[in-house]
PDB file of C-alpha atoms and ligand atoms in Angstrom:
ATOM      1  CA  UNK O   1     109.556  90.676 101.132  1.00  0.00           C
ATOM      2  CA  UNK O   2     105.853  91.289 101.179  1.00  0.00           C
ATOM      3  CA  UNK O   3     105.367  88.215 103.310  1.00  0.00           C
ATOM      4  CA  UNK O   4     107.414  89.601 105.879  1.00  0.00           C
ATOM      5  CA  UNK O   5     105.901  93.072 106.077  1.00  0.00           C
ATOM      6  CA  UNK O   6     102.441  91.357 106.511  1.00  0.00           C
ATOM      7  CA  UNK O   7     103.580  89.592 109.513  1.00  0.00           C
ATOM      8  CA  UNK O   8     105.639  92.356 111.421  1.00  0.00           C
ATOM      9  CA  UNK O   9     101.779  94.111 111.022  1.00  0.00           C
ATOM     10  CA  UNK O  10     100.686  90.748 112.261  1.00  0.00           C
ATOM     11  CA  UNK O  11     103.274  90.890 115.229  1.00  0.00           C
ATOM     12  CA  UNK O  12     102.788  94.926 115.701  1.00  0.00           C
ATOM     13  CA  UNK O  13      98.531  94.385 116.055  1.00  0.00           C
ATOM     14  CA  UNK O  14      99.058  91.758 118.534  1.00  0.00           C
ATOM     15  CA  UNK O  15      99.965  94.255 120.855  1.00  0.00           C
ATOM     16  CA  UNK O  16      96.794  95.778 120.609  1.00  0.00           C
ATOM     17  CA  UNK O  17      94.677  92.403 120.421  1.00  0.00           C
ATOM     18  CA  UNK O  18      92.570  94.142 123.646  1.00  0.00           C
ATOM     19  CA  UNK O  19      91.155  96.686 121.415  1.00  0.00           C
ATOM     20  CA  UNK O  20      90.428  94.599 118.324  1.00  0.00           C
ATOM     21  CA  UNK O  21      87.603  92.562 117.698  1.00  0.00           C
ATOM     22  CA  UNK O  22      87.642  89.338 116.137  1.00  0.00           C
ATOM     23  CA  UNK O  23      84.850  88.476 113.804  1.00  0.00           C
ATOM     24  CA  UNK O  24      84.366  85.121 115.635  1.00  0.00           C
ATOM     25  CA  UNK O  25      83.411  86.612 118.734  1.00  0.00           C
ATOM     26  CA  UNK O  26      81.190  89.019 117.378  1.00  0.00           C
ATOM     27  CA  UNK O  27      77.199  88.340 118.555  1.00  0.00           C
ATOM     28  CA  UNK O  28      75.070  91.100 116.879  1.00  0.00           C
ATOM     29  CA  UNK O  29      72.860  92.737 119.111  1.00  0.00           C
ATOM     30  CA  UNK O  30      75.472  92.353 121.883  1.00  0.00           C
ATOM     31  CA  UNK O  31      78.010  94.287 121.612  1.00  0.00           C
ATOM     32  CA  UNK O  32      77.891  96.469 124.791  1.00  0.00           C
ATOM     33  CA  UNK O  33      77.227  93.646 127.485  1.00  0.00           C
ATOM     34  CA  UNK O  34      80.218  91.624 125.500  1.00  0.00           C
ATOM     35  CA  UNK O  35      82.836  94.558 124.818  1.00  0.00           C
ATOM     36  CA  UNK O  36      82.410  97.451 127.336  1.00  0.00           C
ATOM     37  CA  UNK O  37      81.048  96.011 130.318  1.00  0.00           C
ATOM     38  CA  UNK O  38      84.484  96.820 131.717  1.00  0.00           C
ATOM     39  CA  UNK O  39      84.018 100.180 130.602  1.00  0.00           C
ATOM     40  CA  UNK O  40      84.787 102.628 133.666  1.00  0.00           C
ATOM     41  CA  UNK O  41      82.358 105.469 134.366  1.00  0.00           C
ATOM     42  CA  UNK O  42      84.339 108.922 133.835  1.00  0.00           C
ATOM     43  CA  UNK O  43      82.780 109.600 137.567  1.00  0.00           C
ATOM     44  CA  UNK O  44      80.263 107.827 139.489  1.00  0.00           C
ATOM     45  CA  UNK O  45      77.941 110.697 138.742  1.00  0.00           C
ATOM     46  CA  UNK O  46      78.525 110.594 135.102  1.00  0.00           C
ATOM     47  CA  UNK O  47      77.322 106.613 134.965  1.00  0.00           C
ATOM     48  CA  UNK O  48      74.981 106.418 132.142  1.00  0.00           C
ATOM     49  CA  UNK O  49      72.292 103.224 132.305  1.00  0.00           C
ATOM     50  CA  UNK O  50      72.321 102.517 128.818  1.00  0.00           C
ATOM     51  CA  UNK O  51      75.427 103.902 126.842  1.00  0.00           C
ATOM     52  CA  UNK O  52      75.283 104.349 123.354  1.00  0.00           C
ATOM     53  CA  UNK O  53      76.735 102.351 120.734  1.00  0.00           C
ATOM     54  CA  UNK O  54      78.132 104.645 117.573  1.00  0.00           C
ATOM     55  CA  UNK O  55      79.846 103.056 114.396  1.00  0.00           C
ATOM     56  CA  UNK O  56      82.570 104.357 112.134  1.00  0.00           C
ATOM     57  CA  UNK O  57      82.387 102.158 108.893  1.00  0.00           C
ATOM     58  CA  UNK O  58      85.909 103.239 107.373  1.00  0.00           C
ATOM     59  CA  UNK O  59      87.729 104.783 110.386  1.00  0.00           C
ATOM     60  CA  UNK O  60      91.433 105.958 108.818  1.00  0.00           C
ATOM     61  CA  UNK O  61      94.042 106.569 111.459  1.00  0.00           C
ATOM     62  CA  UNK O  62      91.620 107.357 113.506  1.00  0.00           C
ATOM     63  CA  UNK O  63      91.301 110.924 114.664  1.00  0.00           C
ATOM     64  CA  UNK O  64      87.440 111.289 114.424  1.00  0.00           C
ATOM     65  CA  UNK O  65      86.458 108.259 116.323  1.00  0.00           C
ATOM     66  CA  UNK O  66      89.149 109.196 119.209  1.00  0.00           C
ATOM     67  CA  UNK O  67      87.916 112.919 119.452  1.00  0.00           C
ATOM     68  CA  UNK O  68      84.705 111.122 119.516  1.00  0.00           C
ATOM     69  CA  UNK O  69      85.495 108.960 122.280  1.00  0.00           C
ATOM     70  CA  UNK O  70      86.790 111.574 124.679  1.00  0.00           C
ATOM     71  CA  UNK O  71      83.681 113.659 123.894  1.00  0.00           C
ATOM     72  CA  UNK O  72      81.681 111.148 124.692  1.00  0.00           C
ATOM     73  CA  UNK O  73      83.644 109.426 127.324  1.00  0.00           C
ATOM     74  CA  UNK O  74      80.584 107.068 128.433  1.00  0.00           C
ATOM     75  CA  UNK O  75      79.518 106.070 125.282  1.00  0.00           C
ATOM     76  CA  UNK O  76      80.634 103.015 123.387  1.00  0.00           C
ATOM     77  CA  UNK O  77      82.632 103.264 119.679  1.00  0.00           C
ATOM     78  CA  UNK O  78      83.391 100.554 117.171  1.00  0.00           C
ATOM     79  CA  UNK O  79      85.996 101.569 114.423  1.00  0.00           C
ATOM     80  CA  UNK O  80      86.173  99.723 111.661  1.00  0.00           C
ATOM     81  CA  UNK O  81      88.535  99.479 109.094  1.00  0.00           C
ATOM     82  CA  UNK O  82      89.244  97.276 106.293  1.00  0.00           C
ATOM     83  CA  UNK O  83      93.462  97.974 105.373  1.00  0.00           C
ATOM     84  CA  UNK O  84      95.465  96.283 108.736  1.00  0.00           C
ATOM     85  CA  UNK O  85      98.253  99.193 107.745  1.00  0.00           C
ATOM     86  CA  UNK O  86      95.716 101.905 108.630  1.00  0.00           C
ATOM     87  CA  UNK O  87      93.889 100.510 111.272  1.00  0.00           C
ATOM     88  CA  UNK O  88      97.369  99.975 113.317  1.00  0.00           C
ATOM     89  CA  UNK O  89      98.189 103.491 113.255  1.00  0.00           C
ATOM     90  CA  UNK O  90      94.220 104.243 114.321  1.00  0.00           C
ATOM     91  CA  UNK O  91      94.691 101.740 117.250  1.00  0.00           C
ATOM     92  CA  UNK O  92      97.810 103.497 118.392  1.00  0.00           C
ATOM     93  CA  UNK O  93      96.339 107.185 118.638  1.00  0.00           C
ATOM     94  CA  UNK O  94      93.195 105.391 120.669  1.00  0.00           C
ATOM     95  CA  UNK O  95      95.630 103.252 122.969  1.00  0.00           C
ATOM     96  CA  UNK O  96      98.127 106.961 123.271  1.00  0.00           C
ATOM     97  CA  UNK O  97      94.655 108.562 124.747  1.00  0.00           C
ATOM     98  CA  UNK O  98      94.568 105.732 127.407  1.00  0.00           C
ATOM     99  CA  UNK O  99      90.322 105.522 125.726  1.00  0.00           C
ATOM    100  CA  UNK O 100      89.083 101.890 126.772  1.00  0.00           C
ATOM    101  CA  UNK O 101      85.663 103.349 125.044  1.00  0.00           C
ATOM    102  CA  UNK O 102      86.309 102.131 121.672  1.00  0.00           C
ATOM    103  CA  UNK O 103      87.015  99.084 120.268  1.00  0.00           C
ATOM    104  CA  UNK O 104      88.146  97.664 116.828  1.00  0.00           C
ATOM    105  CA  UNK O 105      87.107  95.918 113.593  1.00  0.00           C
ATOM    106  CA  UNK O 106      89.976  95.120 111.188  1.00  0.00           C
ATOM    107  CA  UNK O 107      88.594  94.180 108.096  1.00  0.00           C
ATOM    108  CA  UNK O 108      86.123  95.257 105.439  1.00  0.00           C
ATOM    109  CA  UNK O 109      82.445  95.146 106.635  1.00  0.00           C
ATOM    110  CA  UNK O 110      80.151  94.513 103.655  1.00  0.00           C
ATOM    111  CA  UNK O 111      77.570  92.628 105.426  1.00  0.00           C
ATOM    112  CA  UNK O 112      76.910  95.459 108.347  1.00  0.00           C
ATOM    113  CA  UNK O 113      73.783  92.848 109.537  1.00  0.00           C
ATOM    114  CA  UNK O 114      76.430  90.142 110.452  1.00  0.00           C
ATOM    115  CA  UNK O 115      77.803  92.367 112.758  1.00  0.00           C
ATOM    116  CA  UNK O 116      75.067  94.034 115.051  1.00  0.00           C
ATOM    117  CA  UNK O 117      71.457  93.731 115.272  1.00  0.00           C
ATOM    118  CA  UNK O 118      68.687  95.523 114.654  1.00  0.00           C
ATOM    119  CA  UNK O 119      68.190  98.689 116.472  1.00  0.00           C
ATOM    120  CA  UNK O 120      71.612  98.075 118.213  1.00  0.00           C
ATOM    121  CA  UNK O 121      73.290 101.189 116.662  1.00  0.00           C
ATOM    122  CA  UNK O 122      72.507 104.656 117.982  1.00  0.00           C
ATOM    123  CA  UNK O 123      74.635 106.117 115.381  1.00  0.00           C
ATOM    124  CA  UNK O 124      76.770 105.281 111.569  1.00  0.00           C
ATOM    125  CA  UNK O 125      79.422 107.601 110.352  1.00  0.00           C
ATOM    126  CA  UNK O 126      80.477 107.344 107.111  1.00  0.00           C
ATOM    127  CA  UNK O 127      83.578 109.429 107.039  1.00  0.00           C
ATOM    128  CA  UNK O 128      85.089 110.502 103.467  1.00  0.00           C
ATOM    129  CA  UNK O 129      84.467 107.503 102.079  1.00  0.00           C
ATOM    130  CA  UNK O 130      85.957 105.754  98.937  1.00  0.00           C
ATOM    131  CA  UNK O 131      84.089 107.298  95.849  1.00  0.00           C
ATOM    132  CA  UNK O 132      84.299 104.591  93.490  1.00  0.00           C
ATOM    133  CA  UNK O 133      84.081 107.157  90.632  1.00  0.00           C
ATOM    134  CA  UNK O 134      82.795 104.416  87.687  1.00  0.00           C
ATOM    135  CA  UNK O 135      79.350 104.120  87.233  1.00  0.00           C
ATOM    136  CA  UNK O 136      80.474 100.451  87.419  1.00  0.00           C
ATOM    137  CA  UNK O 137      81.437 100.391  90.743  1.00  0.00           C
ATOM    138  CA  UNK O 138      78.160 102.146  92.035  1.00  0.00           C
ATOM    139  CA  UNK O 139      77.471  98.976  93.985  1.00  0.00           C
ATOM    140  CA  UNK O 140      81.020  99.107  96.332  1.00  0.00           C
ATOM    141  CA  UNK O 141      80.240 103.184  97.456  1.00  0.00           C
ATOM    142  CA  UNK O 142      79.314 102.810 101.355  1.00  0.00           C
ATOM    143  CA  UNK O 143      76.409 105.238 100.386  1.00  0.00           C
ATOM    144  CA  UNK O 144      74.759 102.769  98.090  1.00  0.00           C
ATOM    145  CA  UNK O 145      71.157 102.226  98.292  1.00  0.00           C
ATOM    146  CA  UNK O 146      71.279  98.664  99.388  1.00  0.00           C
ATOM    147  CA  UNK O 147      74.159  99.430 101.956  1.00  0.00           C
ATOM    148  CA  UNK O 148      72.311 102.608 103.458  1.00  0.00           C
ATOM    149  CA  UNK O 149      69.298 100.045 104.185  1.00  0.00           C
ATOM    150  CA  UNK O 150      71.059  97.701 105.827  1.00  0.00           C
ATOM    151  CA  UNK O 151      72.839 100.431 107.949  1.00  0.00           C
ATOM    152  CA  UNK O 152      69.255 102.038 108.509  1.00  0.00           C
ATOM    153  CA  UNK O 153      67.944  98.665 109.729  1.00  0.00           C
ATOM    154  CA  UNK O 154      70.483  98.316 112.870  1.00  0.00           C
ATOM    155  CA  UNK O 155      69.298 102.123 113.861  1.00  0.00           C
ATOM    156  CA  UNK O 156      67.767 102.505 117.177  1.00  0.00           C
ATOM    157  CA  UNK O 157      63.963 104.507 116.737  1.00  0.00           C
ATOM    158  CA  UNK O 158      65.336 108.348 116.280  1.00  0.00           C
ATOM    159  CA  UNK O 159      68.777 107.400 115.795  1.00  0.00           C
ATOM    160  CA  UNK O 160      71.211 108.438 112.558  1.00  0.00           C
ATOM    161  CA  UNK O 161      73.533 107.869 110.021  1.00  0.00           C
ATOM    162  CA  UNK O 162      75.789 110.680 109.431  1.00  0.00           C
ATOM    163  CA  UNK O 163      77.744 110.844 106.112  1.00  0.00           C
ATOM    164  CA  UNK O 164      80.536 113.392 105.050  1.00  0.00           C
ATOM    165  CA  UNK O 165      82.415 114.162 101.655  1.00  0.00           C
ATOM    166  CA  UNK O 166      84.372 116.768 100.035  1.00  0.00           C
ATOM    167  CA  UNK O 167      83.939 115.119  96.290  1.00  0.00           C
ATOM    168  CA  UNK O 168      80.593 116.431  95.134  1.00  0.00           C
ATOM    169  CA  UNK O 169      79.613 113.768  92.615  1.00  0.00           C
ATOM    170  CA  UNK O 170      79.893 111.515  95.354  1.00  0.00           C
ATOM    171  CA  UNK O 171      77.364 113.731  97.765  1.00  0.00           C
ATOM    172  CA  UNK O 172      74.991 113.967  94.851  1.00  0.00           C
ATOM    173  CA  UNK O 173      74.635 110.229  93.935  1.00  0.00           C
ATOM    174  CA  UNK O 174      74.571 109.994  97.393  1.00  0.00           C
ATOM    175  CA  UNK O 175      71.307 111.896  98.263  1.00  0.00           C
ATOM    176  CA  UNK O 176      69.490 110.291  95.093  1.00  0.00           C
ATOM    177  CA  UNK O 177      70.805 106.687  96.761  1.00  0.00           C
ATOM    178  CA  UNK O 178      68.868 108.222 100.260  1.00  0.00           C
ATOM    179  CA  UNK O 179      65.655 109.075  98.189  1.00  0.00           C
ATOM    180  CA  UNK O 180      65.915 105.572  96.076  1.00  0.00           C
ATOM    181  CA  UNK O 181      66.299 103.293  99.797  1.00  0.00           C
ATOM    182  CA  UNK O 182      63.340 105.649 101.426  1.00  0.00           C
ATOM    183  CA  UNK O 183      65.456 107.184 104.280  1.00  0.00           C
ATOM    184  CA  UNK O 184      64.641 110.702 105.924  1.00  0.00           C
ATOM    185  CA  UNK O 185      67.035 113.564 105.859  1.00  0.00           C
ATOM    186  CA  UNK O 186      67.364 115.181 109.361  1.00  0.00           C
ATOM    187  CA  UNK O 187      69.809 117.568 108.276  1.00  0.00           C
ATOM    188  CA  UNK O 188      72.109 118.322 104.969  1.00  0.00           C
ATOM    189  CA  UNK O 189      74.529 121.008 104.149  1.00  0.00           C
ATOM    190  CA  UNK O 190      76.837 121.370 101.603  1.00  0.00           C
ATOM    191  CA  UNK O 191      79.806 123.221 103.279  1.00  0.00           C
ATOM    192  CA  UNK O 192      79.856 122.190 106.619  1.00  0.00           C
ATOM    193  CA  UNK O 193      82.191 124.531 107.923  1.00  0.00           C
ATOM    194  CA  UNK O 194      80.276 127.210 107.306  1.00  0.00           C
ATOM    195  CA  UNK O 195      77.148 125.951 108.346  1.00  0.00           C
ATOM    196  CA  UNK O 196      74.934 126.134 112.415  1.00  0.00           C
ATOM    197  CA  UNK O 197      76.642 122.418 112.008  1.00  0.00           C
ATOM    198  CA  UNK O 198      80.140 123.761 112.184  1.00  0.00           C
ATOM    199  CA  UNK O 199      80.558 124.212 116.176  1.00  0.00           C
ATOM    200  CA  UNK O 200      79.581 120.419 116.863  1.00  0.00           C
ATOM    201  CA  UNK O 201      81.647 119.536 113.980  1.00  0.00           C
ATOM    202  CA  UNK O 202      84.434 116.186 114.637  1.00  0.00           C
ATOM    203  CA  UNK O 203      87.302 116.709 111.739  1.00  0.00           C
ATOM    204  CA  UNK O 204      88.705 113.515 110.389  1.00  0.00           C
ATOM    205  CA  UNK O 205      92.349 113.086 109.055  1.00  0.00           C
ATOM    206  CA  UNK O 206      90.595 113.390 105.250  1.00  0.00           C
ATOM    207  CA  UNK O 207      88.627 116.345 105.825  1.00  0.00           C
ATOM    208  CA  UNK O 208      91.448 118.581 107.539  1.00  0.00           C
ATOM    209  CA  UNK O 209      93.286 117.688 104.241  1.00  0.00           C
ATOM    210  CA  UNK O 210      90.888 118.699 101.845  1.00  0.00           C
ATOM    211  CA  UNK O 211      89.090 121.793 103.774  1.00  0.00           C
ATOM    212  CA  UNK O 212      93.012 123.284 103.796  1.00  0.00           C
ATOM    213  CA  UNK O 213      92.791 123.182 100.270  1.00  0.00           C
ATOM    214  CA  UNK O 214      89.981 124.942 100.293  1.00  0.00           C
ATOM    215  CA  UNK O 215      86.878 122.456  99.793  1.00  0.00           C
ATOM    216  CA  UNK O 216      83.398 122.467 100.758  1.00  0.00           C
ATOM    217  CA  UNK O 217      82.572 119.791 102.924  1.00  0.00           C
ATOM    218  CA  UNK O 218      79.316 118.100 102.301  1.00  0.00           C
ATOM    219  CA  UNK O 219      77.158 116.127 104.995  1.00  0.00           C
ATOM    220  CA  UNK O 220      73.931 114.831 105.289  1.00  0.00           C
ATOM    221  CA  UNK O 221      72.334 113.319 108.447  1.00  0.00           C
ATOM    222  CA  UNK O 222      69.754 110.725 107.956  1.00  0.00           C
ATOM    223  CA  UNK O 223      67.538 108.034 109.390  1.00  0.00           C
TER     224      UNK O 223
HETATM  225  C1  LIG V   1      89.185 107.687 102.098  1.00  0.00           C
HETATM  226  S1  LIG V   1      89.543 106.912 103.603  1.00  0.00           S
HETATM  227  C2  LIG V   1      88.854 108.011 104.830  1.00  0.00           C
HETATM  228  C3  LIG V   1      89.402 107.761 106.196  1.00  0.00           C
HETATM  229  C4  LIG V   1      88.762 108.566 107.341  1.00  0.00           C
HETATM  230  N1  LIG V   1      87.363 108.211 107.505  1.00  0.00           N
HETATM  231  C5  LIG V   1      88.897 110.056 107.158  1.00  0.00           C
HETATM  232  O1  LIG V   1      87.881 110.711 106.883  1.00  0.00           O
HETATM  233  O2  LIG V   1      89.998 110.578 107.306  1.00  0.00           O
HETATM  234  C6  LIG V   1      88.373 105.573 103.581  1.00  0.00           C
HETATM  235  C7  LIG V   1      88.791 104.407 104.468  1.00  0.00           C
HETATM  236  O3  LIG V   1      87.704 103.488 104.559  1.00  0.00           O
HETATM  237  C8  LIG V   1      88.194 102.168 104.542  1.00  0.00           C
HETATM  238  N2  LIG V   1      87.062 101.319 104.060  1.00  0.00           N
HETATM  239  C9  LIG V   1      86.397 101.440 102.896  1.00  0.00           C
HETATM  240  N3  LIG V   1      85.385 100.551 102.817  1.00  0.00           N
HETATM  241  C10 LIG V   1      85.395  99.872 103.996  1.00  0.00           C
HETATM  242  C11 LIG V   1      84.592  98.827 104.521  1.00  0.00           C
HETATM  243  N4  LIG V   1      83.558  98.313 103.846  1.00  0.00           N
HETATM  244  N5  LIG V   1      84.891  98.343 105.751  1.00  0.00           N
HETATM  245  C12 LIG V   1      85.942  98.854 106.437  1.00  0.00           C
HETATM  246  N6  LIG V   1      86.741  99.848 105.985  1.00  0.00           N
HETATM  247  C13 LIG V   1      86.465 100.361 104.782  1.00  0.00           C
HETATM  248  C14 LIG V   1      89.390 102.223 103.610  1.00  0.00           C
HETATM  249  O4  LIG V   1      90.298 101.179 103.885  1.00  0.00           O
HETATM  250  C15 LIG V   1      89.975 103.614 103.931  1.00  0.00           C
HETATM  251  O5  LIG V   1      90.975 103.534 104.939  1.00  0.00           O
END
């Protein structure tokens, strides 16, 4: 029964195998000449030279990184996301906003420096990400020290990673894990919504959910 499920996802992705990026034909450091060269301009006058390439480790169904994309119409976006279920429904909003900015990882990225290069990235967003509550399991959080290195290492000079939460614990280990791999904090709030960050603000499935409720949302922008 499971077997079958697994391949009517298998058929049902094939659809989309345009958008999605196989790990075999991923060359770090060239992921803009390989993947959106084909990219159209929004208008002639709009044509940026060098578009920027922005990451979404963890991307959900995908409503933050296809607000992002028509925001930023002329800049490049890589969603990745490690449960096939998820990422189909995430590749389905994108493909429903005709967006041929942003392309697809499905899978779990643990080794971000097999992916792009160094300085490649002009942005990370680490959206709500699993907390991994046990102390245990310190080492799997996205915002672990070792992880927020490697992510800081495919940074273009000035560029970010931007990280969001509504579980507190998570925020706090979080910012000692920043301090711990040496990175600089460029901005940090802990309610969001309420904050001079709240009018540039992209909402993600998770925090709609949780900010209903009535949580703070925490972020913290760093480099
Ligand atoms: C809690 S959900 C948040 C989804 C979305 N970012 C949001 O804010 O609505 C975290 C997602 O990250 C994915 N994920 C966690 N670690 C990942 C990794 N290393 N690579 C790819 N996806 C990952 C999970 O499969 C899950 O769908």
């Amino acid at each position: 029964m499971r077997q079958r499920k697994t391949k009517n996802l298998e058929e049902k992705l094939k659809v989309y195998r345009h958008l999605m990026i196989p790990k075999e034909d991923v060359r770090p450091g060239h992921w803009i000449e390989d993947f959106f060269s084909e990219m159209k301009p929004q208008n002639e006058s709009s044509r940026v030279e060098h578009p920027k390439l922005y990451v979404e480790i963890g991307c959900g169904k995908g409503r933050f990184i296809t607000s992002m994309g028509k925001r930023l119409p002329d800049d490049c976006f890589v969603a990745v996301e490690g449960q096939p279920s998820v990422a189909h429904k995430a590749i389905r909003l994108a493909q429903g906003e005709g967006l041929d900015n942003i392309k697809f990882y499905v899978g779990y990225v643990d080794r971000p420096e097999e992916m792009w290069g160094t300085g490649e990235v002009d942005g990370i967003f680490l959206n709500f990400s699993d907390p991994w509550p046990k102390k245990r399991h310190a080492k799997r959080r996205l915002t672990y020290r070792d992880r927020l290195s490697s992510y800081s290492r495919l940074l273009a000079p000035g560029r970010f990673i931007q990280f969001k939460t509504d579980n507190d614990g998570l925020f706090e280990s979080a910012l000692e894990e920043i301090e711990i791999a040496g990175l600089e904090i460029l901005a940090m709030t802990r309610d969001l919504h309420n904050s001079e960050y709240a009018a540039n603000n992209v909402m993600t499935e998770y925090e709609e959910k949780f900010s209903n409720k009535g949580e703070k949302i925490n972020m913290v922008v760093m480099r």
